[in-house]
Coordinates of C-alpha atoms in Angstrom, one line a residue:
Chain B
X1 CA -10.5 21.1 -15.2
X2 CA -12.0 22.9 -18.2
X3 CA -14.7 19.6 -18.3
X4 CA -15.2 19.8 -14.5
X5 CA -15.9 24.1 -14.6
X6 CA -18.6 23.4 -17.4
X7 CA -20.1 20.3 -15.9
X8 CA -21.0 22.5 -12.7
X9 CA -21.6 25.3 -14.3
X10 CA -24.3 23.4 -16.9
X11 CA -25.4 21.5 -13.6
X12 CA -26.8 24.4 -11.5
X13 CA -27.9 26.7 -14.8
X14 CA -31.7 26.0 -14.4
X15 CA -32.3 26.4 -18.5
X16 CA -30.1 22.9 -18.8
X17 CA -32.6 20.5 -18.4
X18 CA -30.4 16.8 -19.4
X19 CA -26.2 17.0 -19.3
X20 CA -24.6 14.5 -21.0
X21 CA -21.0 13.3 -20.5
X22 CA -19.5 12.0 -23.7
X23 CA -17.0 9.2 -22.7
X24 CA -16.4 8.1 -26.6
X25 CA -13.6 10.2 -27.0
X26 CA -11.8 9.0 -23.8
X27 CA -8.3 6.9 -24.6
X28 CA -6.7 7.4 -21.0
X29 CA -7.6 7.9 -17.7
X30 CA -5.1 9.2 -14.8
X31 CA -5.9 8.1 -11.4
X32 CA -5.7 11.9 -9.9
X33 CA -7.9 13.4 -12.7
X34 CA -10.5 10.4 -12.8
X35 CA -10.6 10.7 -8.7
X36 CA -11.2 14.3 -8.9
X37 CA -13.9 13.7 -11.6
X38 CA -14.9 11.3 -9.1
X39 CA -15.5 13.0 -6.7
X40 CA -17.1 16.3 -8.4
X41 CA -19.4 14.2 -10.0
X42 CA -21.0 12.4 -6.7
X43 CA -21.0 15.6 -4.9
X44 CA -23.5 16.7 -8.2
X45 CA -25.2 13.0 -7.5
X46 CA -25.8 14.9 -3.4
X47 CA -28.2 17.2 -5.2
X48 CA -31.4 15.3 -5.7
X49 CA -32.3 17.9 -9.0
X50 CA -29.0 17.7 -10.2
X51 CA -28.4 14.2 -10.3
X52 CA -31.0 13.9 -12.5
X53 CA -29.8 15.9 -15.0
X54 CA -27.0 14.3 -15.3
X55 CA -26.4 11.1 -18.3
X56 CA -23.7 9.8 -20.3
X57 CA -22.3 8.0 -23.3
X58 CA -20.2 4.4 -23.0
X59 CA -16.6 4.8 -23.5
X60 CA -15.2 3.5 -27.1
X61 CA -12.2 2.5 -25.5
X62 CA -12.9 -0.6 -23.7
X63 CA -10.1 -0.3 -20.6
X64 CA -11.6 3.2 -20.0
X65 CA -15.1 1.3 -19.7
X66 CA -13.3 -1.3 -17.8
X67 CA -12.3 1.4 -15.5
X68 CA -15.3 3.6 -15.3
X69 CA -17.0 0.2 -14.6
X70 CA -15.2 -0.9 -11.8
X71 CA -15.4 2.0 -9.8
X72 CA -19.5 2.0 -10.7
X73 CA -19.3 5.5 -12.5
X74 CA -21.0 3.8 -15.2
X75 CA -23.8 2.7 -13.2
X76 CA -24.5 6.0 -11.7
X77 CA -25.0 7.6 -14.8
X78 CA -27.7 5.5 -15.7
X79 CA -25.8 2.8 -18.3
X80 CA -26.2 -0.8 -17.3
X81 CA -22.8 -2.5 -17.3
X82 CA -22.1 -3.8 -20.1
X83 CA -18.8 -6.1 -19.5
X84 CA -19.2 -9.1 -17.6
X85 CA -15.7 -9.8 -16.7
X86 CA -13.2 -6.7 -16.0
X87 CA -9.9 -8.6 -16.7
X88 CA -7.7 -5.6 -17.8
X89 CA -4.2 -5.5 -15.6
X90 CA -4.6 -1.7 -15.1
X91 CA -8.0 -1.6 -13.7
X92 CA -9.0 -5.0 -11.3
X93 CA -5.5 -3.5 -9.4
X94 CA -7.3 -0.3 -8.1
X95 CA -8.8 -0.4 -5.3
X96 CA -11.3 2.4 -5.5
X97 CA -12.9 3.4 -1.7
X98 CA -14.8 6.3 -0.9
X99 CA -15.6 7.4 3.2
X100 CA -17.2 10.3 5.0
X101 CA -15.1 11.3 8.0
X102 CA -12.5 9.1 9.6
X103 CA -14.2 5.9 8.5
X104 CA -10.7 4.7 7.8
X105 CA -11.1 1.1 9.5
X106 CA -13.5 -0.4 6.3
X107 CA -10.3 -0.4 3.9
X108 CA -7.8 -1.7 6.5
X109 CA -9.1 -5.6 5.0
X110 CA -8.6 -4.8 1.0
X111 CA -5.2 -2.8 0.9
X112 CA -2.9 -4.2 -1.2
X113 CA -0.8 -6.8 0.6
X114 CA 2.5 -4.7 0.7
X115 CA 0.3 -2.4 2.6
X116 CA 0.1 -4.4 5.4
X117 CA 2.7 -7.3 5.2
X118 CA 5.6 -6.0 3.6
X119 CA 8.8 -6.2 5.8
X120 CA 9.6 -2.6 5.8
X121 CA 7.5 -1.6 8.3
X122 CA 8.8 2.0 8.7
X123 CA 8.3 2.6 5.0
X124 CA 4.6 1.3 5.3
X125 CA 3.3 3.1 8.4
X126 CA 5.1 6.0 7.4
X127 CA 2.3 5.7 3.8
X128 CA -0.5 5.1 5.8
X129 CA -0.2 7.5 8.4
X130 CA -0.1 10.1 6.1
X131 CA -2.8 8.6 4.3
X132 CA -4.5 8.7 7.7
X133 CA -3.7 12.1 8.1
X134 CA -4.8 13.2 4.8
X135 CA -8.3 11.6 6.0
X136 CA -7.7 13.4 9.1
X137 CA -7.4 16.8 7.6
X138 CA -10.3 16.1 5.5
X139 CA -12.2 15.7 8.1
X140 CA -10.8 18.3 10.6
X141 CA -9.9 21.1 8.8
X142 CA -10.9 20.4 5.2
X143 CA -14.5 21.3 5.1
X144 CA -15.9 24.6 6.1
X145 CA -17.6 24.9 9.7
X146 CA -21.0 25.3 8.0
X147 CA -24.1 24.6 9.8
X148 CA -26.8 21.8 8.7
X149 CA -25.4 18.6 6.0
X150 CA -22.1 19.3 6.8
X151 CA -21.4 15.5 7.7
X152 CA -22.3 15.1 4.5
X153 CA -19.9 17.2 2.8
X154 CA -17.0 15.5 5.0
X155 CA -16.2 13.3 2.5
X156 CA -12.6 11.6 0.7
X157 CA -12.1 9.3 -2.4
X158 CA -9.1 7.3 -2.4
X159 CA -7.7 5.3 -5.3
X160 CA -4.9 2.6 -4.2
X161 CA -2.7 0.2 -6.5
X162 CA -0.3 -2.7 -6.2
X163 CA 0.5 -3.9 -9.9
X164 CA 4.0 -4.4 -11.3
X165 CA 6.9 -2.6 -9.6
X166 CA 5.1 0.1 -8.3
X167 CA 2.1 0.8 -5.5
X168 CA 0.2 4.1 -6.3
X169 CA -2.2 5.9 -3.3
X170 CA -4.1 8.3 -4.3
X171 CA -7.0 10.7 -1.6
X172 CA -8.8 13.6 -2.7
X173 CA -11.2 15.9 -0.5
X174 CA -13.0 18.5 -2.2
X175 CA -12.6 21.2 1.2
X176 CA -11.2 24.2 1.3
X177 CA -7.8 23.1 -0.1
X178 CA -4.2 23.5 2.1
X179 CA -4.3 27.3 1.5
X180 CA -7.6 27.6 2.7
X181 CA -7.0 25.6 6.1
X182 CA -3.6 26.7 6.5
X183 CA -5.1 30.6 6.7
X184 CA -8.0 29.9 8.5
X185 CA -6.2 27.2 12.1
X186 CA -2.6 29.5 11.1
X187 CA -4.3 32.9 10.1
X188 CA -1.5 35.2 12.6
X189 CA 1.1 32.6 12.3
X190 CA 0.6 33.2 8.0
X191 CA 0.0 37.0 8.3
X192 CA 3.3 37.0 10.1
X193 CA 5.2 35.0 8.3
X194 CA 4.4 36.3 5.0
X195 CA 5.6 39.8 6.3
X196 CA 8.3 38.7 7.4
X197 CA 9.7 37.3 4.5
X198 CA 10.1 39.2 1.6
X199 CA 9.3 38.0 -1.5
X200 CA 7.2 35.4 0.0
X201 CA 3.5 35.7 -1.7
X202 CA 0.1 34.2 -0.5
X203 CA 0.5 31.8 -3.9
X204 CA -1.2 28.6 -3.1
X205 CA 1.9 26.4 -3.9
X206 CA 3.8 29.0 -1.1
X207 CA 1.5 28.2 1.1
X208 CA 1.5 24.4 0.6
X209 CA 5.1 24.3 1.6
X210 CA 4.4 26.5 4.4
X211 CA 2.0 23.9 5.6
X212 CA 4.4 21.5 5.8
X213 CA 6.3 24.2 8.7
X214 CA 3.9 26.0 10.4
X215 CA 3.4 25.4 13.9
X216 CA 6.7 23.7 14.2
X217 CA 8.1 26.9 16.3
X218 CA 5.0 27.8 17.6
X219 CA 4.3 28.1 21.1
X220 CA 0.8 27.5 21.3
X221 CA -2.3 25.8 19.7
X222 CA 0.3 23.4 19.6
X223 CA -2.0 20.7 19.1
X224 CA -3.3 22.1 15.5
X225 CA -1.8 21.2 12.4
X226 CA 1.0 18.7 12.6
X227 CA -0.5 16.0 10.2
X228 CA 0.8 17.4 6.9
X229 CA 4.2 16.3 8.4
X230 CA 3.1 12.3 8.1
X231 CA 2.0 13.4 4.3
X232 CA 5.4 14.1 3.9
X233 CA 7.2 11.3 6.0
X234 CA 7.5 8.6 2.8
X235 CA 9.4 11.1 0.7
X236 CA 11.2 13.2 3.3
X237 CA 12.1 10.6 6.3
X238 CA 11.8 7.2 4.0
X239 CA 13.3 9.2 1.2
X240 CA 11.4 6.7 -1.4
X241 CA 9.0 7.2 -4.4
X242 CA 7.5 10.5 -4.7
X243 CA 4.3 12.7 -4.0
X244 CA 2.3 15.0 -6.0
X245 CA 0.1 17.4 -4.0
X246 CA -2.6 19.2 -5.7
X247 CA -4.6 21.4 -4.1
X248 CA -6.6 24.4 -4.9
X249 CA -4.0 25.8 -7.7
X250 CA -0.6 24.9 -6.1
X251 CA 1.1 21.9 -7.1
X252 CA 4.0 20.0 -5.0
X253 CA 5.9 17.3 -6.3
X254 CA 8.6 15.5 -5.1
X255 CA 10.4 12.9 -6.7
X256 CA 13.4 11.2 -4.9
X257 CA 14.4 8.7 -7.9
X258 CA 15.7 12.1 -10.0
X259 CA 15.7 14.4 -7.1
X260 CA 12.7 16.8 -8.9
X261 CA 11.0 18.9 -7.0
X262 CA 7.9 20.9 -8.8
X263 CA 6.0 24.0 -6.7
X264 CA 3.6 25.8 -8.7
X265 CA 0.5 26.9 -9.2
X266 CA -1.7 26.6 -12.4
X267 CA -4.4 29.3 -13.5
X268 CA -7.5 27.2 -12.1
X269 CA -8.1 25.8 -8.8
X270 CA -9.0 22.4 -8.2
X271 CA -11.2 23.3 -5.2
X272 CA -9.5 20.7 -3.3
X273 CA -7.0 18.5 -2.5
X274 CA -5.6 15.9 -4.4
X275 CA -2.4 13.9 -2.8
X276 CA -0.7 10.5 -4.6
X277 CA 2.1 9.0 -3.6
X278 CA 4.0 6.3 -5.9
X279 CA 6.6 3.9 -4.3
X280 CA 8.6 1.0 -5.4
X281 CA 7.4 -1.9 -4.4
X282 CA 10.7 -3.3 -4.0
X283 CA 11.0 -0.6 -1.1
X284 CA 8.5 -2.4 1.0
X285 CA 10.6 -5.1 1.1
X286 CA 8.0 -7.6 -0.6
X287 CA 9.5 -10.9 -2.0
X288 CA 8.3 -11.7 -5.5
X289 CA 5.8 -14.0 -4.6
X290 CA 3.7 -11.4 -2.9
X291 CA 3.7 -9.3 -6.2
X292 CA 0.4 -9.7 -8.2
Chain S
X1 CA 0.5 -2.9 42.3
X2 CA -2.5 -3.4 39.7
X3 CA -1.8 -3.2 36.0
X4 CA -3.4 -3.6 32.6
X5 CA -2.3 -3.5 28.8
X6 CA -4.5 -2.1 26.1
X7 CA -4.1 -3.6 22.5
X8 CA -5.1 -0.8 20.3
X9 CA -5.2 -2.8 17.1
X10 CA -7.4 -5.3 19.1
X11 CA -9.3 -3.6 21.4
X12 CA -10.1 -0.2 19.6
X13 CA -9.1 -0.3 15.4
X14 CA -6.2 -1.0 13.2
X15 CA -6.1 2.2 11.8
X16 CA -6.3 5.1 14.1
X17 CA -7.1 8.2 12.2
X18 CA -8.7 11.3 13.3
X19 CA -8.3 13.4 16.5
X20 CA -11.6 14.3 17.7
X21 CA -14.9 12.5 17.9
X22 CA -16.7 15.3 15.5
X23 CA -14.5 14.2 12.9
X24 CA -14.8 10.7 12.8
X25 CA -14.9 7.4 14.4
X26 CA -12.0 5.6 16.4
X27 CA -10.7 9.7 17.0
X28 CA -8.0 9.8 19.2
X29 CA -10.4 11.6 21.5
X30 CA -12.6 8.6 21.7
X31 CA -10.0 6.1 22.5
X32 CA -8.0 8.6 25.0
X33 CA -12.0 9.5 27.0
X34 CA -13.6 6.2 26.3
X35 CA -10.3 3.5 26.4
X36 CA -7.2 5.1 28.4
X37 CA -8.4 7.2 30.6
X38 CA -10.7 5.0 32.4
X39 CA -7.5 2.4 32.5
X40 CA -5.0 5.3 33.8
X41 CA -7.1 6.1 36.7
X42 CA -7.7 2.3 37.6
X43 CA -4.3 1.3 37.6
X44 CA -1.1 1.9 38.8
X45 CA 0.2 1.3 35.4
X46 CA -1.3 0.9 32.0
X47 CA 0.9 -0.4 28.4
X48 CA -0.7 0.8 25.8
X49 CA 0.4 -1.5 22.8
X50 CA 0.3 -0.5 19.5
X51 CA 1.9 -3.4 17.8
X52 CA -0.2 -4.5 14.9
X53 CA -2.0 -0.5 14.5
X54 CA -1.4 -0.6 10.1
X55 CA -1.3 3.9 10.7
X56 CA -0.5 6.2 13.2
X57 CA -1.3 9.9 12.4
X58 CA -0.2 12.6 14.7
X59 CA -3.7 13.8 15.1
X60 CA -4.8 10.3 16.6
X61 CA -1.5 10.4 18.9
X62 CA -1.4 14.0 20.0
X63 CA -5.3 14.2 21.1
X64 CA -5.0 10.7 22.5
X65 CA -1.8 11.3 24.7
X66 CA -1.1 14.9 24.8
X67 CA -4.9 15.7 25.2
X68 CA -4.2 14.0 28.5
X69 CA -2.0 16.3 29.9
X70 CA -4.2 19.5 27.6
X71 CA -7.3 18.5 29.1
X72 CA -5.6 18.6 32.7
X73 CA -6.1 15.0 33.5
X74 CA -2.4 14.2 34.2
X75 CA 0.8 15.7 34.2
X76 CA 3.7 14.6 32.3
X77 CA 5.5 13.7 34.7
X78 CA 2.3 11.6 36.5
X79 CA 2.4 9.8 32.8
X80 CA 6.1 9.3 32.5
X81 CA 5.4 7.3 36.1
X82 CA 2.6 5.3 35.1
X83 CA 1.7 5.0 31.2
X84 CA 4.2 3.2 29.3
X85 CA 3.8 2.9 25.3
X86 CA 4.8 0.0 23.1
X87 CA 5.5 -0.1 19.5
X88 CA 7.9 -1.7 17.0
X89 CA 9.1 1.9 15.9
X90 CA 10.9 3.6 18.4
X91 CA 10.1 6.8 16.8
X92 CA 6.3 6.8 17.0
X93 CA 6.6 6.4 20.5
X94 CA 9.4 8.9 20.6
X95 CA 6.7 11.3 19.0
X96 CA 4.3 10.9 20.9
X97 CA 6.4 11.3 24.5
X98 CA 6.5 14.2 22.7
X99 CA 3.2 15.6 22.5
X100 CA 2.9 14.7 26.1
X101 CA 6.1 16.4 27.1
X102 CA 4.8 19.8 25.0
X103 CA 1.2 19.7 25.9
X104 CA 0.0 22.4 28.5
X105 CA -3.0 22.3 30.4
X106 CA -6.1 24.2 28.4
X107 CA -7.3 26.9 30.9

């Protein structure tokens, strides 16, 4: 996050003429933190004055090129890639997609398999509708109402893996966060609950989980807001894998293999929202053939 | 009696996503203004099959269905007589009786 703050910082100061990102030092990359870097870094790319600014260094580490290659990061920043063949298991396995709005229909043909063939079919429409509705909210509620290029800003990233004995989804929007839509579609429904009870403060993990219950036991606008339920369907309903929600500064996790569950915030804010879920793959019900 | 059946997978998208047309394409909106509607008031009774859809988000089902009843097209009950929804998973279609059961007329 510190990397992120300076890179926008350093983007819009107009004494920085050139930013470079060093890459050499980078040993690992974790799909929520490279998505997020991701996705900050094309929103920069929007700005025809910053994206000139901005450069970069090849990684030393060749999977980390590997990766940074494949998902063209590389290529934006102006260096030519340099590796012919990406062969590493952990990077040809991620399927890297980016959308504006509900433009969910162009990744429908390059999911992996156990996405769409695997024999539990509760456990998979139960993953994809949430990450339907995480699109959704992106797109509904997750970018403010602003007037003029706001198409534009409706935007998600979304990382998705089938390799070994696990299959990882990951979607980030860079909105207004879960806090910030929950206040502004739920702002009396929040204002009540939160004086109602005690001990309950407007912390943006609080009001993750409050996400997940709002509306439930409302009576109208009934219509608003029910789509962080299918986010939660895998782990809750399916009671499979886990899910780690980031967004703004709350974190949610939920593990069912150990039973953990994590709600926190951390002392900077994302300025979005970051959700991954990670299943067994033996949970679709998948036969060993179809593994990669 | 005159009857039709919509294949949503087929005739609209595999992977119904958002709820209104502002936020996307294949919105529940769309398919409920453009697809269903038009079938509903053409026939006695219209299956909406949703075998083969890979996702079904609540914001795609509730504007689709419940926006039926919200946007005073039908009532419930006028659906429960003529619309009938098929799906492999009980439960989605459990959900989204649901929505149409909740849903109130805007005014």
């Amino acid at each position: 996050m510190v990397a992120i703050r300076k890179l926008k910082e350093s983007a819009y100061d107009k004494r920085i003429s050139i930013i470079t990102i060093d890459f050499s030092k980078v040993k690992e990359l974790h799909p929520c933190g490279t998505l997020l870097f991701l996705a900050e870094l094309e929103r920069l790319f929007e700005s025809p004055v910053v994206g000139k600014k901005l450069a970069a260094t090849y990684p030393t580490d060749s999977v980390v090129e590997q990766m940074l290659q494949h998902i063209g990061l590389l290529q934006r920043l102006g260096l030519p890639p340099r590796i012919e063949n990406i062969i590493a298991d952990n990077v040809v396995s991620w399927l890297h997609a980016s959308g504006t709005e509900g433009e969910l229909d162009s990744i429908a043909d390059i999911l992996p398999k156990v996405l769409t063939e695997g024999s539990n079919m509760e456990l998979r429409i139960a993953l994809l509708s949430g990450m339907a509705e995480a699109v959704a909210n992106s797109s509904e509620h997750a970018y403010k109402k602003s007037t003029g290029g706001a198409d534009e800003r409706k935007k998600w990233w979304l990382f998705a893996r089938q390799v070994g004995d696990e299959v990882a989804v990951a979607i980030c929007d860079l909105g207004l966060g879960i806090p910030g839509t929950l206040e502004s579609n739920w702002k009396e429904e929040v204002a009540t609950i939160l004086k109602t009870r005690s001990g309950l403060k407007r912390l943006d993990h609080k009001m993750i989980q409050l996400a997940f219950t709002v509306g439930k036991t409302s009576t109208d606008r009934r219509n608003r807001g029910k789509g962080l339920k299918d986010i939660l369907k895998v782990v809750h309903e399916q009671q499979v894998g886990s899910i780690f929600i980031y967004s703004n500064k709350g974190i949610y996790v939920m593990d069912n293999a150990d039973a953990t569950k994590v709600s926190r915030d951390e002392k900077v804010s994302i300025n979005g929202t970051i959700i991954m879920w990670k299943i067994p793959i033996e949970a679709f019900g998948f036969d060993e053939a179809g593994r990669k | 009696m005159n009857a039709m059946t919509i294949y949503v997978a087929k005739d609209f998208t595999r992977m119904p996503c958002v709820r209104n047309r502002e936020d996307g394409k294949n919105s529940g909106e769309e398919f409920r203004d453009e697809i269903l509607l038009p079938a509903l008031r053409t026939n006695d009774q219209v299956v909406v099959d949703l075998d083969g859809v890979l996702s079904l988000g609540s914001s795609f089902l509730e504007e689709a269905f419940g926006g039926l009843v919200r946007k005073g097209y039908f009532t419930a009950k006028e659906l429960g007589a003529k619309l009938v929804l098929k799906f492999q998973l009980a439960s989605y279609v459990e959900e989204t009786w649901g929505y149409i059961k909740i849903a109130r007329k805007e005014s």
